[in-house]
Amino acid sequence: MADKSTEEILHKLGIKKVNESICTGVQWVTPVGSETRKINSPVDGKHIASITYATTTEYERVMMVAESAFKYWKAVPAPKRGEIVRQIGNALRENKHDLGYLVSYEMGKSLQEGWGEVQEMIDICDFAVGLSRQLYGLTISSERPEHHMMEQWHPLGIVGIISAFNFPVAVWSWNAMIAAVCGNVCIWKPSEKAPLSAIAVHHIIKTVLVDNELPEGIFNLIIGDHRIGEKMSKDKRIPLISATGSTRMGKRVSQLVGSRLGKSILELGGNNAIIVTEDANLENALKASVFGSVGTAGQRCTSTRRLIVQDTIFEKFKSKLVKIYAQLKIGNPLDQDNHVGPLIDKDAVKIYLKAIESAEDEGGQVLFGAKVLKGKGYESGCYVVPTLILARNHYNIVQEETFAPITYLIKFSRLEEAIAMQNDVKQGLSSAIFTDNMKEAHQFTSVFGSDCGIANVNIGTSGAEIGGAFGGEKETGGGRESGSDSWKAYMRRQTNTINFGDGMPLAQGIKFDI
Ligand code: UN1
């Protein structure tokens, strides 16, 4: 069992020994099934709590309440919906410490990052509140006399959210808070690897929904295995599925949703590179490279996987990087002295080891790491040493996204060559260049530069702010979530032409006399 302070936090967040896995926002539902799953912490290997998986019976119940809640919620004025989201943001503020702690304990990211994740939730609530008064459409000049043309945005209905273990709560909020102010209701299937954080979120938001006497079905949670995700993807009653996770999972979701001509927002794998040129501020480039590579133990879709460094500074950069890696403290992520926590589970450790082996087989040279930690403090078996490998961009393993702290160092001589390598992977999420040379910076962000959804200058590949649209191209899936005008994906656009005259002129000058 978890220690006393953890027990207290779990209790405060409503986590019981065995938890219901279905919530309709204001009501928890006990599943009829008996398939129970134990959730162990990658931090210390201890059993945190269990959940009972949802079955198709509960799935139908949730769908029914969601459909009826949509009829209610879409009629609530958008700024009033924003007011509910404002209160959810405040409830999250009050619970930031505890929820961040649970995220860290359940998933293994550092406590700072756990709190940071809850902060992203709070920030997106603030963003969504403002947005609730800005769901603007355009007016367009009609070619016909005494006609008005305009665009309106209407909610879609039920939005399905499938989220991954690495951001067990924030990704839900990017989708759910925006979807909610737009007038949609949502159904969330969190990762089976980190469902307790999702349960805690629903305990937190329940108080807001109950206090405001809202009906059940606006925010729904359903925890089960991939079969629930498949059901959601096939379900015609869900016009939009937003899925975050592996490219393999995303392809499956996309096929199922596409075959019924539903919409999807896909936020899948990344293979993110930082280009460091000889004109870079080396200290900053090193800091960003290390954080991007080892933050969340390399388990962000925005993690830095490749460092493409100019030949003239390569040796200097490499030796400084290895020195920093040697100083990284690996251990319990709840201890703020540590820099790197565990991987999510032992399967992830196997994948880490296999990737290193593949890199070596292809000619890669391990510069640091390549080790699983054992002994006191590492009992969970999930702690690995962040690894640096001298590699070439075309290696098969370098072309893959490995969800672990493995970073490939690659040399270049001309910027065009570096950009070509940066783009020469299947994924297209995030990218960065470190340079103080204005021409290089602009080239990187121009049409001749990065092909990714995110292209940064003098900051790393991870840690995107919620105000920007988040997502990427190619096998990353093409979806955009969170800020900017991503809200449009959660609404349907309606073009209205209104004739306020006495005649009936036709467009394109067509005459039709009767
Ligand atoms: C993810 O890993 O799925 O930009 C999301 C970042 C975070 C979000 C990552 N804001 O690193």
Coordinates of C-alpha atoms and ligand atoms in Angstrom, one line a residue:
M1 CA 0.0 0.0 0.0
A2 CA 1.0 3.6 -0.5
D3 CA 2.5 5.5 2.4
K4 CA 0.4 7.7 4.8
S5 CA 0.7 11.1 3.0
T6 CA -0.2 9.4 -0.3
E7 CA -3.1 7.6 1.4
E8 CA -4.5 11.0 2.7
I9 CA -4.2 12.5 -0.8
L10 CA -6.0 9.6 -2.4
H11 CA -8.7 9.8 0.2
K12 CA -9.1 13.6 -0.4
L13 CA -9.4 13.0 -4.1
G14 CA -12.2 10.3 -3.6
I15 CA -10.0 7.4 -4.6
K16 CA -11.2 4.2 -2.9
K17 CA -9.8 0.7 -2.7
V18 CA -12.0 -0.4 -5.6
N19 CA -13.3 2.4 -7.8
E20 CA -16.3 2.6 -10.1
S21 CA -15.1 3.3 -13.6
I22 CA -18.1 5.1 -15.0
C23 CA -19.3 8.6 -14.1
T24 CA -22.0 10.7 -15.8
G25 CA -20.7 13.9 -14.3
V26 CA -23.1 13.9 -11.3
Q27 CA -23.4 10.2 -10.6
W28 CA -21.1 7.2 -10.3
V29 CA -22.2 4.0 -11.8
T30 CA -21.2 0.6 -10.5
P31 CA -20.4 -1.8 -13.4
V32 CA -22.3 -5.0 -13.7
G33 CA -19.1 -6.7 -14.8
S34 CA -16.5 -8.1 -12.4
E35 CA -13.3 -7.5 -14.4
T36 CA -11.1 -5.7 -11.9
R37 CA -7.8 -4.2 -12.7
K38 CA -5.1 -3.3 -10.1
I39 CA -3.2 -0.1 -10.6
N40 CA 0.3 -0.2 -9.4
S41 CA 2.6 2.9 -9.2
P42 CA 5.7 2.9 -11.3
V43 CA 7.2 5.0 -8.6
D44 CA 7.5 2.3 -5.9
G45 CA 5.6 -0.6 -7.5
K46 CA 3.0 -0.5 -4.8
H47 CA -0.7 -1.2 -5.4
I48 CA -2.5 2.2 -5.4
A49 CA -6.1 1.1 -6.0
S50 CA -8.3 -1.0 -8.2
I51 CA -11.0 -0.3 -10.7
T52 CA -13.8 -2.4 -12.1
Y53 CA -14.0 -2.2 -15.9
A54 CA -17.0 -0.9 -17.7
T55 CA -19.1 -3.2 -19.8
T56 CA -21.2 -2.6 -22.9
T57 CA -24.3 -2.3 -20.6
E58 CA -22.8 0.8 -18.9
Y59 CA -21.6 2.1 -22.3
E60 CA -25.2 2.2 -23.5
R61 CA -26.4 3.9 -20.3
V62 CA -23.7 6.6 -20.7
M63 CA -24.6 7.1 -24.3
M64 CA -28.3 7.5 -23.4
V65 CA -27.6 10.1 -20.8
A66 CA -25.1 11.9 -23.0
E67 CA -27.7 12.2 -25.8
S68 CA -30.3 13.6 -23.5
A69 CA -27.8 16.0 -21.8
F70 CA -26.8 17.4 -25.2
K71 CA -30.4 18.5 -25.8
Y72 CA -30.2 20.4 -22.5
W73 CA -26.6 21.7 -22.8
K74 CA -26.8 23.1 -26.4
A75 CA -29.7 25.3 -25.3
V76 CA -27.6 26.9 -22.5
P77 CA -26.1 30.2 -23.7
A78 CA -22.4 29.8 -24.4
P79 CA -21.2 32.4 -21.8
K80 CA -23.3 30.5 -19.2
R81 CA -21.5 27.3 -20.3
G82 CA -18.3 29.2 -19.8
E83 CA -19.3 30.1 -16.3
I84 CA -19.4 26.4 -15.4
V85 CA -16.0 25.9 -17.0
R86 CA -14.8 28.9 -14.9
Q87 CA -15.9 27.1 -11.8
I88 CA -14.3 23.9 -12.9
G89 CA -11.0 25.9 -13.3
N90 CA -11.4 27.1 -9.8
A91 CA -12.1 23.6 -8.4
L92 CA -8.9 22.5 -10.2
R93 CA -7.0 25.4 -8.6
E94 CA -8.1 24.2 -5.2
N95 CA -7.0 20.7 -5.9
K96 CA -3.8 21.4 -7.9
H97 CA -1.5 20.2 -5.2
D98 CA -3.3 16.8 -4.7
L99 CA -4.2 16.1 -8.2
G100 CA -0.7 16.9 -9.4
Y101 CA 0.7 14.6 -6.8
L102 CA -1.6 11.7 -7.9
V103 CA -0.6 12.3 -11.6
S104 CA 3.0 12.0 -10.5
Y105 CA 2.5 8.9 -8.3
E106 CA 0.3 7.1 -10.8
M107 CA 2.2 7.9 -13.9
G108 CA 5.7 8.6 -12.7
K109 CA 6.4 12.1 -14.0
S110 CA 8.1 14.5 -11.7
L111 CA 5.9 16.3 -9.1
Q112 CA 6.7 19.6 -10.8
E113 CA 5.5 18.2 -14.1
G114 CA 2.4 16.8 -12.3
W115 CA 1.6 20.2 -11.0
G116 CA 2.4 21.7 -14.4
E117 CA -0.1 19.4 -16.0
V118 CA -2.8 20.5 -13.7
Q119 CA -1.8 24.1 -14.4
E120 CA -2.4 23.3 -18.1
M121 CA -5.9 22.3 -17.2
I122 CA -6.5 25.5 -15.3
D123 CA -5.1 27.5 -18.2
I124 CA -7.3 25.9 -20.8
C125 CA -10.3 26.5 -18.5
D126 CA -9.4 30.2 -18.5
F127 CA -9.0 30.1 -22.3
A128 CA -12.3 28.4 -22.8
V129 CA -14.1 30.9 -20.5
G130 CA -13.0 33.7 -22.8
L131 CA -13.8 31.7 -25.8
S132 CA -17.3 31.2 -24.6
R133 CA -17.9 34.8 -25.6
Q134 CA -16.0 34.6 -28.9
L135 CA -17.5 31.8 -30.9
Y136 CA -17.6 34.2 -33.9
G137 CA -18.9 33.5 -37.4
L138 CA -18.4 35.7 -40.4
T139 CA -20.8 37.8 -42.4
I140 CA -20.3 37.7 -46.2
S141 CA -21.6 40.1 -48.9
S142 CA -24.3 38.4 -50.9
E143 CA -24.3 38.8 -54.7
R144 CA -28.0 39.1 -54.6
P145 CA -29.9 42.3 -53.6
E146 CA -31.6 42.4 -50.2
H147 CA -29.9 39.3 -49.0
H148 CA -27.7 38.6 -46.0
M149 CA -25.1 35.9 -45.8
M150 CA -23.5 34.7 -42.6
E151 CA -21.9 31.8 -40.9
Q152 CA -22.9 30.3 -37.6
W153 CA -21.2 27.7 -35.5
H154 CA -23.3 25.1 -33.8
P155 CA -22.2 22.3 -31.5
L156 CA -21.7 18.8 -32.9
G157 CA -23.2 16.7 -30.1
I158 CA -21.3 14.0 -28.3
V159 CA -17.5 14.3 -28.4
G160 CA -15.5 11.2 -27.6
I161 CA -12.1 11.7 -26.0
I162 CA -9.5 8.9 -25.9
S163 CA -6.4 9.9 -24.0
A164 CA -3.0 8.5 -23.3
F165 CA -1.2 7.7 -20.0
N166 CA 1.5 10.3 -20.4
F167 CA -0.8 13.3 -19.9
P168 CA -3.5 11.5 -18.0
V169 CA -5.6 14.6 -17.3
A170 CA -4.4 17.7 -19.3
V171 CA -5.3 16.3 -22.7
W172 CA -8.8 15.6 -21.6
S173 CA -9.2 19.2 -20.5
W174 CA -7.9 20.6 -23.8
N175 CA -10.7 18.7 -25.5
A176 CA -13.4 18.7 -22.9
M177 CA -13.3 22.4 -21.9
I178 CA -13.3 23.6 -25.4
A179 CA -16.0 21.1 -26.4
A180 CA -18.1 22.1 -23.5
V181 CA -18.1 25.9 -24.1
C182 CA -19.0 25.0 -27.7
G183 CA -22.1 23.3 -26.5
N184 CA -21.0 19.6 -26.8
V185 CA -21.2 16.9 -24.1
C186 CA -18.3 14.5 -23.9
I187 CA -17.4 10.9 -23.1
W188 CA -13.9 10.3 -21.9
K189 CA -12.0 7.0 -22.1
P190 CA -8.7 7.5 -20.3
S191 CA -5.7 5.3 -20.7
E192 CA -6.0 2.0 -18.8
K193 CA -2.5 2.7 -17.5
A194 CA -3.5 5.9 -15.6
P195 CA -7.2 5.8 -14.9
L196 CA -7.1 6.9 -11.3
S197 CA -6.2 10.5 -12.2
A198 CA -9.2 10.6 -14.4
I199 CA -11.4 9.3 -11.6
A200 CA -10.0 12.0 -9.3
V201 CA -10.8 14.7 -11.9
H202 CA -14.4 13.5 -12.1
H203 CA -14.7 13.7 -8.3
I204 CA -13.4 17.3 -8.5
I205 CA -15.8 18.4 -11.3
K206 CA -18.8 16.6 -9.8
T207 CA -19.0 19.2 -7.0
V208 CA -19.3 22.0 -9.6
L209 CA -21.9 20.1 -11.6
V210 CA -24.0 19.2 -8.5
D211 CA -23.8 22.7 -7.1
N212 CA -25.1 24.1 -10.3
E213 CA -27.9 21.5 -10.5
L214 CA -26.8 20.3 -13.9
P215 CA -28.3 17.1 -15.3
E216 CA -26.1 14.0 -15.7
G217 CA -24.4 13.4 -19.0
I218 CA -22.5 16.6 -19.8
F219 CA -19.1 15.2 -18.7
N220 CA -18.9 11.4 -18.8
L221 CA -16.2 9.0 -17.9
I222 CA -15.9 5.4 -19.0
I223 CA -12.9 3.2 -18.2
G224 CA -12.4 0.0 -20.0
D225 CA -9.9 -1.6 -22.3
H226 CA -9.5 -1.0 -26.0
R227 CA -12.9 -2.5 -26.7
I228 CA -14.5 0.7 -25.3
G229 CA -12.4 2.8 -27.6
E230 CA -13.4 0.6 -30.6
K231 CA -17.1 1.0 -29.6
M232 CA -16.8 4.7 -29.5
S233 CA -15.0 4.9 -32.8
K234 CA -17.7 2.9 -34.5
D235 CA -20.6 4.7 -32.8
K236 CA -22.6 6.9 -35.2
R237 CA -23.9 8.8 -32.2
I238 CA -20.5 10.3 -31.6
P239 CA -19.8 12.8 -34.4
L240 CA -16.2 13.6 -33.3
I241 CA -13.5 11.4 -31.7
S242 CA -10.4 13.1 -30.4
A243 CA -7.7 10.5 -29.9
T244 CA -4.2 10.9 -28.4
G245 CA -1.8 8.0 -28.4
S246 CA 0.3 5.9 -30.7
T247 CA 0.2 6.1 -34.5
R248 CA -1.0 2.5 -34.6
M249 CA -3.9 3.3 -32.4
G250 CA -4.7 6.4 -34.3
K251 CA -4.8 4.6 -37.7
R252 CA -7.3 2.2 -36.2
V253 CA -9.5 5.0 -34.8
S254 CA -9.2 6.9 -38.1
Q255 CA -10.3 3.9 -40.1
L256 CA -13.3 3.2 -37.9
V257 CA -14.4 6.8 -37.7
G258 CA -13.7 7.4 -41.3
S259 CA -15.7 4.4 -42.5
R260 CA -18.8 6.1 -41.0
L261 CA -17.7 9.5 -42.2
G262 CA -17.3 10.8 -38.7
K263 CA -14.8 13.4 -37.8
S264 CA -11.6 12.8 -35.8
I265 CA -8.9 14.9 -34.2
L266 CA -5.7 12.8 -34.0
E267 CA -2.7 13.6 -31.9
L268 CA -0.3 10.8 -32.4
G269 CA 3.4 10.0 -32.4
G270 CA 6.2 12.5 -32.7
N271 CA 9.9 12.2 -33.6
N272 CA 11.0 15.6 -32.7
A273 CA 14.4 17.1 -33.4
I274 CA 16.4 20.1 -32.2
I275 CA 18.8 21.5 -34.7
V276 CA 21.8 23.2 -33.0
T277 CA 23.8 25.4 -35.3
E278 CA 27.2 27.0 -34.7
D279 CA 25.5 30.3 -34.0
A280 CA 23.5 28.9 -31.1
N281 CA 23.6 30.0 -27.5
L282 CA 25.1 26.7 -26.4
E283 CA 24.1 26.9 -22.8
N284 CA 20.4 27.4 -23.7
A285 CA 20.6 24.7 -26.4
L286 CA 21.9 22.2 -23.9
K287 CA 19.3 23.1 -21.3
A288 CA 16.5 22.7 -23.8
S289 CA 18.0 19.5 -25.2
V290 CA 18.2 17.9 -21.8
F291 CA 14.8 18.9 -20.6
G292 CA 13.2 17.8 -23.9
S293 CA 15.0 14.5 -23.8
V294 CA 14.6 13.4 -20.2
G295 CA 11.5 15.4 -19.0
T296 CA 8.6 12.9 -18.3
A297 CA 11.3 10.3 -18.8
G298 CA 11.1 10.8 -22.5
Q299 CA 7.4 9.9 -22.6
R300 CA 5.9 13.1 -24.1
C301 CA 4.8 13.1 -27.7
T302 CA 6.8 16.3 -27.8
S303 CA 10.0 14.7 -26.3
T304 CA 13.2 15.5 -28.0
R305 CA 14.3 12.3 -29.8
R306 CA 17.0 13.7 -32.1
L307 CA 19.7 16.3 -31.7
I308 CA 21.0 17.4 -35.0
V309 CA 24.2 19.4 -34.3
Q310 CA 26.5 21.3 -36.6
D311 CA 29.9 19.6 -37.2
T312 CA 31.9 22.7 -36.1
I313 CA 30.5 22.5 -32.5
F314 CA 29.6 18.8 -32.4
E315 CA 32.4 17.6 -30.2
K316 CA 32.0 20.4 -27.7
F317 CA 28.2 20.0 -27.5
K318 CA 28.5 16.2 -27.2
S319 CA 31.0 16.3 -24.3
K320 CA 29.0 19.0 -22.4
L321 CA 25.8 17.0 -22.9
V322 CA 27.4 13.8 -21.6
K323 CA 28.7 15.7 -18.6
I324 CA 25.1 17.0 -17.8
Y325 CA 23.7 13.5 -18.3
A326 CA 26.2 12.1 -15.8
Q327 CA 24.8 14.6 -13.2
L328 CA 21.1 13.8 -13.6
K329 CA 19.5 12.4 -10.5
I330 CA 17.2 9.5 -11.3
G331 CA 14.7 8.4 -8.7
N332 CA 11.4 8.9 -7.0
P333 CA 9.7 11.7 -8.9
L334 CA 7.9 12.9 -5.8
D335 CA 11.3 13.9 -4.4
Q336 CA 11.9 17.2 -6.0
D337 CA 15.7 16.7 -5.9
N338 CA 15.4 14.1 -8.7
H339 CA 15.3 15.0 -12.3
V340 CA 14.1 11.8 -13.9
G341 CA 11.4 9.4 -12.7
P342 CA 10.4 5.9 -13.9
L343 CA 8.9 4.7 -17.1
I344 CA 5.2 3.8 -17.0
D345 CA 5.7 0.0 -16.6
K346 CA 8.1 -2.9 -17.2
D347 CA 6.9 -3.3 -20.8
A348 CA 8.2 0.2 -21.5
V349 CA 11.6 -0.8 -20.0
K350 CA 11.7 -3.7 -22.5
I351 CA 11.0 -1.4 -25.3
Y352 CA 13.8 1.0 -24.1
L353 CA 16.3 -1.9 -24.1
K354 CA 15.2 -3.2 -27.4
A355 CA 15.5 0.2 -29.1
I356 CA 19.1 0.6 -27.7
E357 CA 19.9 -2.9 -29.0
S358 CA 18.5 -2.0 -32.5
A359 CA 20.5 1.2 -32.6
E360 CA 23.7 -0.6 -31.8
D361 CA 22.9 -3.3 -34.4
E362 CA 22.6 -0.6 -37.0
G363 CA 25.9 1.0 -36.1
G364 CA 24.9 3.4 -33.3
Q365 CA 27.3 4.1 -30.5
V366 CA 26.0 4.5 -26.9
L367 CA 27.6 7.6 -25.4
F368 CA 25.8 7.4 -22.1
G369 CA 23.2 5.4 -20.3
A370 CA 21.7 2.1 -21.6
K371 CA 21.0 0.8 -18.2
V372 CA 18.1 -0.3 -16.1
L373 CA 18.5 0.6 -12.4
K374 CA 18.1 -1.9 -9.6
G375 CA 18.2 -1.9 -5.9
K376 CA 16.9 0.5 -3.2
G377 CA 14.5 3.1 -4.5
Y378 CA 14.2 1.3 -7.8
E379 CA 12.1 -1.7 -6.6
S380 CA 9.4 -1.0 -9.2
G381 CA 11.8 -2.1 -12.0
C382 CA 10.8 0.9 -14.1
Y383 CA 13.8 3.2 -13.7
V384 CA 16.2 3.5 -16.6
V385 CA 19.2 5.8 -17.3
P386 CA 18.6 8.4 -19.9
T387 CA 20.6 7.4 -22.9
L388 CA 22.5 9.2 -25.6
I389 CA 23.4 7.4 -28.8
L390 CA 25.6 8.6 -31.7
A391 CA 23.5 7.7 -34.7
R392 CA 22.5 8.4 -38.3
N393 CA 19.1 9.8 -39.2
H394 CA 18.3 7.0 -41.7
Y395 CA 18.6 4.1 -39.1
N396 CA 15.3 2.3 -38.8
I397 CA 15.2 2.8 -35.1
V398 CA 15.9 6.5 -35.4
Q399 CA 12.9 6.7 -37.7
E400 CA 10.6 5.3 -35.0
E401 CA 9.2 7.0 -31.9
T402 CA 10.4 5.1 -28.8
F403 CA 8.6 6.3 -25.7
A404 CA 11.7 6.4 -23.5
P405 CA 14.6 8.7 -22.7
I406 CA 16.7 7.8 -25.7
T407 CA 18.2 10.6 -27.7
Y408 CA 20.1 10.3 -31.0
L409 CA 23.0 12.6 -31.7
I410 CA 23.4 13.3 -35.4
K411 CA 26.0 15.5 -37.2
F412 CA 25.3 18.0 -40.0
S413 CA 27.4 20.5 -42.0
R414 CA 24.9 22.6 -43.9
L415 CA 21.6 23.9 -42.6
E416 CA 19.7 22.6 -45.6
E417 CA 21.0 19.2 -44.8
A418 CA 19.9 19.5 -41.1
I419 CA 16.4 20.6 -42.1
A420 CA 16.1 17.8 -44.6
M421 CA 17.0 15.3 -41.9
Q422 CA 14.7 16.9 -39.4
N423 CA 11.9 16.4 -42.0
D424 CA 12.9 13.0 -43.1
V425 CA 10.8 11.0 -40.7
K426 CA 7.2 9.7 -40.8
Q427 CA 6.1 11.9 -38.0
G428 CA 5.6 15.7 -37.9
L429 CA 4.7 17.0 -34.5
S430 CA 7.4 19.3 -33.0
S431 CA 10.7 20.7 -34.0
A432 CA 13.2 23.4 -32.9
I433 CA 16.3 25.2 -34.0
F434 CA 18.8 26.9 -31.7
T435 CA 20.5 29.8 -33.5
D436 CA 21.1 33.5 -33.0
N437 CA 21.4 33.9 -36.8
M438 CA 18.2 35.6 -38.0
K439 CA 18.4 34.1 -41.5
E440 CA 18.7 30.5 -40.1
A441 CA 15.8 31.1 -37.7
H442 CA 13.5 32.4 -40.4
Q443 CA 14.5 29.7 -42.9
F444 CA 13.6 27.1 -40.3
T445 CA 10.1 28.5 -39.8
S446 CA 9.6 29.3 -43.5
V447 CA 8.1 27.1 -46.2
F448 CA 11.7 25.8 -46.8
G449 CA 12.0 24.8 -43.2
S450 CA 10.4 22.4 -40.7
D451 CA 7.3 20.4 -41.9
C452 CA 6.0 20.0 -38.3
G453 CA 2.9 21.4 -36.6
I454 CA 5.2 23.1 -34.1
A455 CA 8.5 24.8 -35.2
N456 CA 10.3 26.7 -32.4
V457 CA 13.3 29.0 -32.4
N458 CA 15.5 29.0 -29.3
I459 CA 13.2 26.9 -27.2
G460 CA 12.9 23.2 -27.1
T461 CA 10.4 20.8 -28.7
S462 CA 8.2 20.2 -25.6
G463 CA 6.2 22.3 -23.2
A464 CA 3.8 23.9 -25.7
E465 CA 1.6 26.6 -24.3
I466 CA -2.2 26.0 -24.4
G467 CA -2.8 29.2 -26.3
G468 CA -1.4 27.8 -29.6
A469 CA -3.0 25.1 -31.7
F470 CA -1.4 21.8 -30.7
G471 CA -0.8 18.9 -33.1
G472 CA 1.2 17.9 -36.1
E473 CA 1.4 16.6 -39.6
K474 CA 2.0 13.3 -41.4
E475 CA 1.7 10.3 -39.1
T476 CA 1.1 12.6 -36.2
G477 CA -2.4 12.7 -37.5
G478 CA -3.1 16.3 -38.6
G479 CA -5.4 17.2 -35.7
R480 CA -5.2 20.4 -33.7
E481 CA -6.3 20.8 -30.1
S482 CA -6.2 23.4 -27.4
G483 CA -5.7 27.1 -28.4
S484 CA -6.0 29.4 -31.4
D485 CA -9.0 28.5 -33.5
S486 CA -9.0 24.7 -32.7
W487 CA -12.5 25.2 -31.3
K488 CA -13.8 25.1 -34.9
A489 CA -13.2 21.4 -35.0
Y490 CA -15.7 20.9 -32.2
M491 CA -18.5 22.7 -34.0
R492 CA -20.3 22.5 -37.3
R493 CA -20.3 25.5 -39.6
Q494 CA -23.6 26.6 -41.0
T495 CA -23.9 29.0 -43.9
N496 CA -27.1 31.1 -43.8
T497 CA -28.4 33.1 -46.7
I498 CA -31.4 35.3 -45.8
N499 CA -33.7 37.0 -48.3
F500 CA -35.2 40.1 -46.6
G501 CA -36.6 41.5 -49.9
D502 CA -39.8 41.0 -51.9
G503 CA -38.2 39.3 -54.9
M504 CA -36.6 35.9 -55.5
P505 CA -33.4 36.5 -57.4
L506 CA -31.3 33.5 -58.1
A507 CA -27.6 33.3 -57.8
Q508 CA -25.2 33.0 -60.8
G509 CA -27.7 35.3 -62.7
I510 CA -30.0 32.4 -63.5
K511 CA -33.5 33.4 -64.7
F512 CA -36.4 31.0 -64.0
D513 CA -39.8 32.6 -64.9
I514 CA -43.0 30.9 -63.9
Ligands
UN1_1 C1 1.6 14.9 -25.1 O1 2.7 14.4 -24.8 O2 0.7 14.1 -25.6 O3 3.9 20.4 -25.2 C2 1.2 16.3 -24.9 C3 4.0 19.6 -24.3 C4 2.8 19.4 -23.4 C5 1.8 18.5 -24.0 C6 2.3 17.2 -24.5 N1 2.2 20.7 -23.2 O4 5.0 19.0 -24.0

